[in-house]
Protein backbone atom coordinates (compact mmCIF):
# COMPACT_ATOMS: atom_id res chain seq x y z
CA UNK A 1 0.00 0.00 0.00
CA UNK A 2 2.82 2.35 0.89
CA UNK A 3 4.48 1.73 -2.47
CA UNK A 4 1.27 2.47 -4.33
CA UNK A 5 0.74 5.84 -2.69
CA UNK A 6 4.29 6.75 -3.46
CA UNK A 7 4.34 5.87 -7.15
CA UNK A 8 1.15 7.80 -7.88
CA UNK A 9 2.82 11.04 -6.98
CA UNK A 10 5.50 13.29 -8.34
CA UNK A 11 8.72 12.10 -6.66
CA UNK A 12 9.97 15.69 -6.96
CA UNK A 13 13.26 15.35 -8.82
CA UNK A 14 15.42 18.43 -8.38
CA UNK A 15 18.14 19.49 -10.82
CA UNK A 16 20.98 21.98 -10.22
CA UNK A 17 24.47 22.85 -11.35
CA UNK A 18 27.08 24.04 -8.90
CA UNK A 19 30.66 23.55 -10.06
CA UNK A 20 30.07 22.01 -13.48
CA UNK A 21 28.02 18.88 -14.13
CA UNK A 22 24.25 18.71 -13.75
CA UNK A 23 23.18 17.06 -10.51
CA UNK A 24 19.80 15.35 -10.04
CA UNK A 25 18.42 14.43 -6.62
CA UNK A 26 15.19 13.94 -4.68
CA UNK A 27 16.05 16.77 -2.32
CA UNK A 28 18.79 19.36 -2.30
CA UNK A 29 21.82 17.95 -0.41
CA UNK A 30 23.77 19.97 2.16
CA UNK A 31 26.98 19.53 0.24
CA UNK A 32 27.66 19.45 -3.50
CA UNK A 33 28.19 15.76 -4.41
CA UNK A 34 30.83 16.83 -6.96
CA UNK A 35 33.11 19.23 -5.05
CA UNK A 36 31.76 18.80 -1.48
CA UNK A 37 31.24 22.54 -1.03
CA UNK A 38 28.57 23.61 1.45
CA UNK A 39 25.48 24.45 -0.59
CA UNK A 40 23.83 26.60 2.07
CA UNK A 41 25.11 29.86 0.63
CA UNK A 42 26.69 28.54 -2.56
CA UNK A 43 26.54 30.22 -5.93
CA UNK A 44 24.88 27.90 -8.39
CA UNK A 45 25.65 28.02 -12.09
CA UNK A 46 22.12 26.67 -12.54
CA UNK A 47 19.67 27.34 -9.71
CA UNK A 48 17.85 24.27 -8.35
CA UNK A 49 14.55 23.60 -10.14
CA UNK A 50 11.95 20.85 -10.09
CA UNK A 51 12.16 18.56 -13.16
CA UNK A 52 8.63 18.55 -14.67
CA UNK A 53 6.72 15.37 -13.82
CA UNK A 54 5.30 14.04 -17.12
CA UNK A 55 2.40 11.98 -15.74
CA UNK A 56 -1.19 12.89 -14.97
CA UNK A 57 -4.19 11.54 -13.10
CA UNK A 58 -6.64 10.59 -15.87
CA UNK A 59 -9.75 11.51 -13.87
CA UNK A 60 -8.57 15.12 -13.70
CA UNK A 61 -8.65 15.42 -17.48
CA UNK A 62 -11.95 15.48 -19.29
CA UNK A 63 -12.41 14.34 -22.91
CA UNK A 64 -8.89 12.97 -22.98
CA UNK A 65 -6.99 10.09 -24.53
CA UNK A 66 -4.61 8.51 -22.03
CA UNK A 67 -2.11 5.64 -21.89
CA UNK A 68 -0.51 3.67 -19.09
CA UNK A 69 1.44 0.41 -18.81
CA UNK A 70 -0.79 -2.66 -19.11
CA UNK A 71 0.56 -3.84 -15.76
CA UNK A 72 2.20 -1.77 -13.06
CA UNK A 73 3.18 1.85 -13.50
CA UNK A 74 5.46 3.91 -15.72
CA UNK A 75 8.13 4.78 -13.17
CA UNK A 76 8.81 1.22 -12.03
CA UNK A 77 7.47 -1.20 -14.61
CA UNK A 78 7.46 0.35 -18.07
CA UNK A 79 9.85 -0.92 -20.76
CA UNK A 80 8.47 -0.20 -24.20
CA UNK A 81 5.41 0.93 -26.09
CA UNK A 82 4.33 -2.67 -26.66
CA UNK A 83 3.22 -2.85 -23.03
CA UNK A 84 0.86 0.11 -23.16
CA UNK A 85 -2.86 0.19 -22.51
CA UNK A 86 -5.00 3.03 -23.89
CA UNK A 87 -8.25 4.53 -22.66
CA UNK A 88 -10.36 7.68 -22.85
CA UNK A 89 -12.17 9.87 -20.34
CA UNK A 90 -15.64 11.38 -20.52
CA UNK A 91 -16.41 15.07 -19.98
CA UNK A 92 -16.71 14.33 -16.25
CA UNK A 93 -13.42 12.44 -16.07
CA UNK A 94 -14.83 8.91 -15.95
CA UNK A 95 -12.36 6.48 -17.47
CA UNK A 96 -13.66 4.27 -20.27
CA UNK A 97 -11.50 1.32 -21.30
CA UNK A 98 -11.75 -1.94 -23.17
CA UNK A 99 -9.62 -4.92 -22.22
CA UNK A 100 -9.89 -8.65 -21.56
CA UNK A 101 -12.54 -7.88 -18.93
CA UNK A 102 -14.71 -6.15 -21.49
CA UNK A 103 -15.80 -2.52 -21.52
CA UNK A 104 -15.60 -0.64 -18.24
CA UNK A 105 -16.42 2.84 -16.98
CA UNK A 106 -14.95 3.78 -13.62
CA UNK A 107 -12.82 6.19 -11.59
CA UNK A 108 -10.28 3.74 -10.24
CA UNK A 109 -6.80 4.76 -9.23
CA UNK A 110 -4.99 2.52 -11.70
CA UNK A 111 -5.05 5.53 -13.99
CA UNK A 112 -3.27 7.88 -11.60
CA UNK A 113 0.04 7.81 -13.44
CA UNK A 114 -0.56 8.05 -17.15
CA UNK A 115 0.43 10.08 -20.17
CA UNK A 116 -2.01 12.47 -21.76
CA UNK A 117 -2.03 11.98 -25.54
CA UNK A 118 -4.58 14.64 -26.35
CA UNK A 119 -7.62 16.39 -24.97
CA UNK A 120 -10.63 17.82 -26.82
CA UNK A 121 -11.48 21.49 -26.34
CA UNK A 122 -14.65 22.45 -24.37
CA UNK A 123 -16.92 23.04 -27.42
CA UNK A 124 -16.43 19.37 -28.30
CA UNK A 125 -17.55 17.98 -24.94
CA UNK A 126 -21.11 17.09 -25.86
CA UNK A 127 -20.18 15.53 -29.19
CA UNK A 128 -17.37 13.62 -27.42
CA UNK A 129 -19.73 12.12 -24.81
CA UNK A 130 -22.43 11.32 -27.36
CA UNK A 131 -19.99 9.59 -29.70
CA UNK A 132 -18.49 7.65 -26.82
CA UNK A 133 -21.94 6.55 -25.70
CA UNK A 134 -22.77 5.39 -29.22
CA UNK A 135 -19.66 3.29 -29.53
CA UNK A 136 -20.09 1.84 -26.03
CA UNK A 137 -23.51 0.56 -27.05
CA UNK A 138 -22.00 -1.62 -29.78
CA UNK A 139 -22.23 -5.25 -28.76
CA UNK A 140 -18.77 -6.32 -29.81
CA UNK A 141 -16.93 -4.64 -26.90
CA UNK A 142 -17.38 -7.65 -24.66
CA UNK A 143 -14.78 -9.77 -22.88
CA UNK A 144 -15.80 -12.68 -25.12
CA UNK A 145 -14.84 -10.74 -28.27
CA UNK A 146 -11.59 -9.44 -26.85
CA UNK A 147 -8.47 -10.46 -28.74
CA UNK A 148 -5.03 -9.32 -27.68
CA UNK A 149 -3.97 -8.78 -31.32
CA UNK A 150 -7.07 -7.86 -33.25
CA UNK A 151 -9.77 -6.53 -30.93
CA UNK A 152 -8.14 -4.74 -28.04
CA UNK A 153 -7.92 -1.38 -26.25
CA UNK A 154 -6.50 0.30 -29.37
CA UNK A 155 -9.30 -1.04 -31.57
CA UNK A 156 -11.78 0.55 -29.19
CA UNK A 157 -10.10 3.94 -28.85
CA UNK A 158 -9.18 4.27 -32.53
CA UNK A 159 -12.72 3.36 -33.59
CA UNK A 160 -14.05 5.99 -31.23
CA UNK A 161 -11.64 8.64 -32.50
CA UNK A 162 -12.48 7.91 -36.13
CA UNK A 163 -16.18 8.25 -35.40
CA UNK A 164 -15.50 11.47 -33.47
CA UNK A 165 -13.98 13.21 -36.47
CA UNK A 166 -11.77 15.47 -34.38
CA UNK A 167 -9.06 16.94 -36.61
CA UNK A 168 -5.55 15.51 -36.52
CA UNK A 169 -6.34 13.11 -33.72
CA UNK A 170 -9.05 11.39 -35.76
CA UNK A 171 -7.02 11.47 -38.96
CA UNK A 172 -4.13 9.71 -37.26
CA UNK A 173 -6.56 7.18 -35.78
CA UNK A 174 -7.31 5.67 -39.19
CA UNK A 175 -4.07 3.75 -38.89
CA UNK A 176 -2.56 2.35 -35.70
CA UNK A 177 1.02 2.86 -36.88
CA UNK A 178 0.52 6.52 -37.72
CA UNK A 179 -1.35 7.05 -34.46
CA UNK A 180 1.60 5.59 -32.54
CA UNK A 181 4.10 7.69 -34.46
CA UNK A 182 2.24 10.96 -34.02
CA UNK A 183 0.67 10.62 -30.58
CA UNK A 184 2.34 7.88 -28.58
CA UNK A 185 6.05 7.72 -29.41
CA UNK A 186 6.73 11.46 -28.79
CA UNK A 187 5.10 11.22 -25.32
CA UNK A 188 6.75 7.96 -24.31
CA UNK A 189 10.15 9.16 -25.55
CA UNK A 190 10.11 12.28 -23.41
CA UNK A 191 8.63 10.41 -20.43
CA UNK A 192 11.35 7.77 -20.94
CA UNK A 193 13.99 10.32 -20.02
CA UNK A 194 12.22 11.07 -16.77
CA UNK A 195 11.74 7.36 -16.06
CA UNK A 196 15.41 6.50 -16.53
CA UNK A 197 16.39 9.43 -14.34
CA UNK A 198 13.99 8.28 -11.65
CA UNK A 199 15.40 4.74 -11.76
CA UNK A 200 18.97 6.00 -11.41
CA UNK A 201 17.94 8.11 -8.41
CA UNK A 202 15.87 5.39 -6.79
CA UNK A 203 18.95 3.46 -5.72
CA UNK A 204 21.39 6.24 -4.95
CA UNK A 205 19.23 9.32 -4.28
CA UNK A 206 21.61 11.39 -6.36
CA UNK A 207 22.88 11.29 -9.92
CA UNK A 208 25.68 13.36 -11.46
CA UNK A 209 25.32 13.75 -15.20
CA UNK A 210 28.96 13.67 -16.31
CA UNK A 211 29.58 15.01 -19.78
CA UNK A 212 26.39 17.00 -19.48
CA UNK A 213 28.34 20.12 -18.66
CA UNK A 214 28.90 22.65 -21.38
CA UNK A 215 31.38 24.66 -19.34
ZN1 LIG B 1 30.17 21.68 -6.57
Short mmCIF file of C-alpha atoms in Angstrom, two decimals, residues 10-213:
data_model
loop_
_atom_site.label_atom_id
_atom_site.label_comp_id
_atom_site.label_asym_id
_atom_site.label_seq_id
_atom_site.Cartn_x
_atom_site.Cartn_y
_atom_site.Cartn_z
CA UNK A 10 5.50 13.29 -8.34
CA UNK A 11 8.72 12.10 -6.66
CA UNK A 12 9.97 15.69 -6.96
CA UNK A 13 13.26 15.35 -8.82
CA UNK A 14 15.42 18.43 -8.38
CA UNK A 15 18.14 19.49 -10.82
CA UNK A 16 20.98 21.98 -10.22
CA UNK A 17 24.47 22.85 -11.35
CA UNK A 18 27.08 24.04 -8.90
CA UNK A 19 30.66 23.55 -10.06
CA UNK A 20 30.07 22.01 -13.48
CA UNK A 21 28.02 18.88 -14.13
CA UNK A 22 24.25 18.71 -13.75
CA UNK A 23 23.18 17.06 -10.51
CA UNK A 24 19.80 15.35 -10.04
CA UNK A 25 18.42 14.43 -6.62
CA UNK A 26 15.19 13.94 -4.68
CA UNK A 27 16.05 16.77 -2.32
CA UNK A 28 18.79 19.36 -2.30
CA UNK A 29 21.82 17.95 -0.41
CA UNK A 30 23.77 19.97 2.16
CA UNK A 31 26.98 19.53 0.24
CA UNK A 32 27.66 19.45 -3.50
CA UNK A 33 28.19 15.76 -4.41
CA UNK A 34 30.83 16.83 -6.96
CA UNK A 35 33.11 19.23 -5.05
CA UNK A 36 31.76 18.80 -1.48
CA UNK A 37 31.24 22.54 -1.03
CA UNK A 38 28.57 23.61 1.45
CA UNK A 39 25.48 24.45 -0.59
CA UNK A 40 23.83 26.60 2.07
CA UNK A 41 25.11 29.86 0.63
CA UNK A 42 26.69 28.54 -2.56
CA UNK A 43 26.54 30.22 -5.93
CA UNK A 44 24.88 27.90 -8.39
CA UNK A 45 25.65 28.02 -12.09
CA UNK A 46 22.12 26.67 -12.54
CA UNK A 47 19.67 27.34 -9.71
CA UNK A 48 17.85 24.27 -8.35
CA UNK A 49 14.55 23.60 -10.14
CA UNK A 50 11.95 20.85 -10.09
CA UNK A 51 12.16 18.56 -13.16
CA UNK A 52 8.63 18.55 -14.67
CA UNK A 53 6.72 15.37 -13.82
CA UNK A 54 5.30 14.04 -17.12
CA UNK A 55 2.40 11.98 -15.74
CA UNK A 56 -1.19 12.89 -14.97
CA UNK A 57 -4.19 11.54 -13.10
CA UNK A 58 -6.64 10.59 -15.87
CA UNK A 59 -9.75 11.51 -13.87
CA UNK A 60 -8.57 15.12 -13.70
CA UNK A 61 -8.65 15.42 -17.48
CA UNK A 62 -11.95 15.48 -19.29
CA UNK A 63 -12.41 14.34 -22.91
CA UNK A 64 -8.89 12.97 -22.98
CA UNK A 65 -6.99 10.09 -24.53
CA UNK A 66 -4.61 8.51 -22.03
CA UNK A 67 -2.11 5.64 -21.89
CA UNK A 68 -0.51 3.67 -19.09
CA UNK A 69 1.44 0.41 -18.81
CA UNK A 70 -0.79 -2.66 -19.11
CA UNK A 71 0.56 -3.84 -15.76
CA UNK A 72 2.20 -1.77 -13.06
CA UNK A 73 3.18 1.85 -13.50
CA UNK A 74 5.46 3.91 -15.72
CA UNK A 75 8.13 4.78 -13.17
CA UNK A 76 8.81 1.22 -12.03
CA UNK A 77 7.47 -1.20 -14.61
CA UNK A 78 7.46 0.35 -18.07
CA UNK A 79 9.85 -0.92 -20.76
CA UNK A 80 8.47 -0.20 -24.20
CA UNK A 81 5.41 0.93 -26.09
CA UNK A 82 4.33 -2.67 -26.66
CA UNK A 83 3.22 -2.85 -23.03
CA UNK A 84 0.86 0.11 -23.16
CA UNK A 85 -2.86 0.19 -22.51
CA UNK A 86 -5.00 3.03 -23.89
CA UNK A 87 -8.25 4.53 -22.66
CA UNK A 88 -10.36 7.68 -22.85
CA UNK A 89 -12.17 9.87 -20.34
CA UNK A 90 -15.64 11.38 -20.52
CA UNK A 91 -16.41 15.07 -19.98
CA UNK A 92 -16.71 14.33 -16.25
CA UNK A 93 -13.42 12.44 -16.07
CA UNK A 94 -14.83 8.91 -15.95
CA UNK A 95 -12.36 6.48 -17.47
CA UNK A 96 -13.66 4.27 -20.27
CA UNK A 97 -11.50 1.32 -21.30
CA UNK A 98 -11.75 -1.94 -23.17
CA UNK A 99 -9.62 -4.92 -22.22
CA UNK A 100 -9.89 -8.65 -21.56
CA UNK A 101 -12.54 -7.88 -18.93
CA UNK A 102 -14.71 -6.15 -21.49
CA UNK A 103 -15.80 -2.52 -21.52
CA UNK A 104 -15.60 -0.64 -18.24
CA UNK A 105 -16.42 2.84 -16.98
CA UNK A 106 -14.95 3.78 -13.62
CA UNK A 107 -12.82 6.19 -11.59
CA UNK A 108 -10.28 3.74 -10.24
CA UNK A 109 -6.80 4.76 -9.23
CA UNK A 110 -4.99 2.52 -11.70
CA UNK A 111 -5.05 5.53 -13.99
CA UNK A 112 -3.27 7.88 -11.60
CA UNK A 113 0.04 7.81 -13.44
CA UNK A 114 -0.56 8.05 -17.15
CA UNK A 115 0.43 10.08 -20.17
CA UNK A 116 -2.01 12.47 -21.76
CA UNK A 117 -2.03 11.98 -25.54
CA UNK A 118 -4.58 14.64 -26.35
CA UNK A 119 -7.62 16.39 -24.97
CA UNK A 120 -10.63 17.82 -26.82
CA UNK A 121 -11.48 21.49 -26.34
CA UNK A 122 -14.65 22.45 -24.37
CA UNK A 123 -16.92 23.04 -27.42
CA UNK A 124 -16.43 19.37 -28.30
CA UNK A 125 -17.55 17.98 -24.94
CA UNK A 126 -21.11 17.09 -25.86
CA UNK A 127 -20.18 15.53 -29.19
CA UNK A 128 -17.37 13.62 -27.42
CA UNK A 129 -19.73 12.12 -24.81
CA UNK A 130 -22.43 11.32 -27.36
CA UNK A 131 -19.99 9.59 -29.70
CA UNK A 132 -18.49 7.65 -26.82
CA UNK A 133 -21.94 6.55 -25.70
CA UNK A 134 -22.77 5.39 -29.22
CA UNK A 135 -19.66 3.29 -29.53
CA UNK A 136 -20.09 1.84 -26.03
CA UNK A 137 -23.51 0.56 -27.05
CA UNK A 138 -22.00 -1.62 -29.78
CA UNK A 139 -22.23 -5.25 -28.76
CA UNK A 140 -18.77 -6.32 -29.81
CA UNK A 141 -16.93 -4.64 -26.90
CA UNK A 142 -17.38 -7.65 -24.66
CA UNK A 143 -14.78 -9.77 -22.88
CA UNK A 144 -15.80 -12.68 -25.12
CA UNK A 145 -14.84 -10.74 -28.27
CA UNK A 146 -11.59 -9.44 -26.85
CA UNK A 147 -8.47 -10.46 -28.74
CA UNK A 148 -5.03 -9.32 -27.68
CA UNK A 149 -3.97 -8.78 -31.32
CA UNK A 150 -7.07 -7.86 -33.25
CA UNK A 151 -9.77 -6.53 -30.93
CA UNK A 152 -8.14 -4.74 -28.04
CA UNK A 153 -7.92 -1.38 -26.25
CA UNK A 154 -6.50 0.30 -29.37
CA UNK A 155 -9.30 -1.04 -31.57
CA UNK A 156 -11.78 0.55 -29.19
CA UNK A 157 -10.10 3.94 -28.85
CA UNK A 158 -9.18 4.27 -32.53
CA UNK A 159 -12.72 3.36 -33.59
CA UNK A 160 -14.05 5.99 -31.23
CA UNK A 161 -11.64 8.64 -32.50
CA UNK A 162 -12.48 7.91 -36.13
CA UNK A 163 -16.18 8.25 -35.40
CA UNK A 164 -15.50 11.47 -33.47
CA UNK A 165 -13.98 13.21 -36.47
CA UNK A 166 -11.77 15.47 -34.38
CA UNK A 167 -9.06 16.94 -36.61
CA UNK A 168 -5.55 15.51 -36.52
CA UNK A 169 -6.34 13.11 -33.72
CA UNK A 170 -9.05 11.39 -35.76
CA UNK A 171 -7.02 11.47 -38.96
CA UNK A 172 -4.13 9.71 -37.26
CA UNK A 173 -6.56 7.18 -35.78
CA UNK A 174 -7.31 5.67 -39.19
CA UNK A 175 -4.07 3.75 -38.89
CA UNK A 176 -2.56 2.35 -35.70
CA UNK A 177 1.02 2.86 -36.88
CA UNK A 178 0.52 6.52 -37.72
CA UNK A 179 -1.35 7.05 -34.46
CA UNK A 180 1.60 5.59 -32.54
CA UNK A 181 4.10 7.69 -34.46
CA UNK A 182 2.24 10.96 -34.02
CA UNK A 183 0.67 10.62 -30.58
CA UNK A 184 2.34 7.88 -28.58
CA UNK A 185 6.05 7.72 -29.41
CA UNK A 186 6.73 11.46 -28.79
CA UNK A 187 5.10 11.22 -25.32
CA UNK A 188 6.75 7.96 -24.31
CA UNK A 189 10.15 9.16 -25.55
CA UNK A 190 10.11 12.28 -23.41
CA UNK A 191 8.63 10.41 -20.43
CA UNK A 192 11.35 7.77 -20.94
CA UNK A 193 13.99 10.32 -20.02
CA UNK A 194 12.22 11.07 -16.77
CA UNK A 195 11.74 7.36 -16.06
CA UNK A 196 15.41 6.50 -16.53
CA UNK A 197 16.39 9.43 -14.34
CA UNK A 198 13.99 8.28 -11.65
CA UNK A 199 15.40 4.74 -11.76
CA UNK A 200 18.97 6.00 -11.41
CA UNK A 201 17.94 8.11 -8.41
CA UNK A 202 15.87 5.39 -6.79
CA UNK A 203 18.95 3.46 -5.72
CA UNK A 204 21.39 6.24 -4.95
CA UNK A 205 19.23 9.32 -4.28
CA UNK A 206 21.61 11.39 -6.36
CA UNK A 207 22.88 11.29 -9.92
CA UNK A 208 25.68 13.36 -11.46
CA UNK A 209 25.32 13.75 -15.20
CA UNK A 210 28.96 13.67 -16.31
CA UNK A 211 29.58 15.01 -19.78
CA UNK A 212 26.39 17.00 -19.48
CA UNK A 213 28.34 20.12 -18.66
#
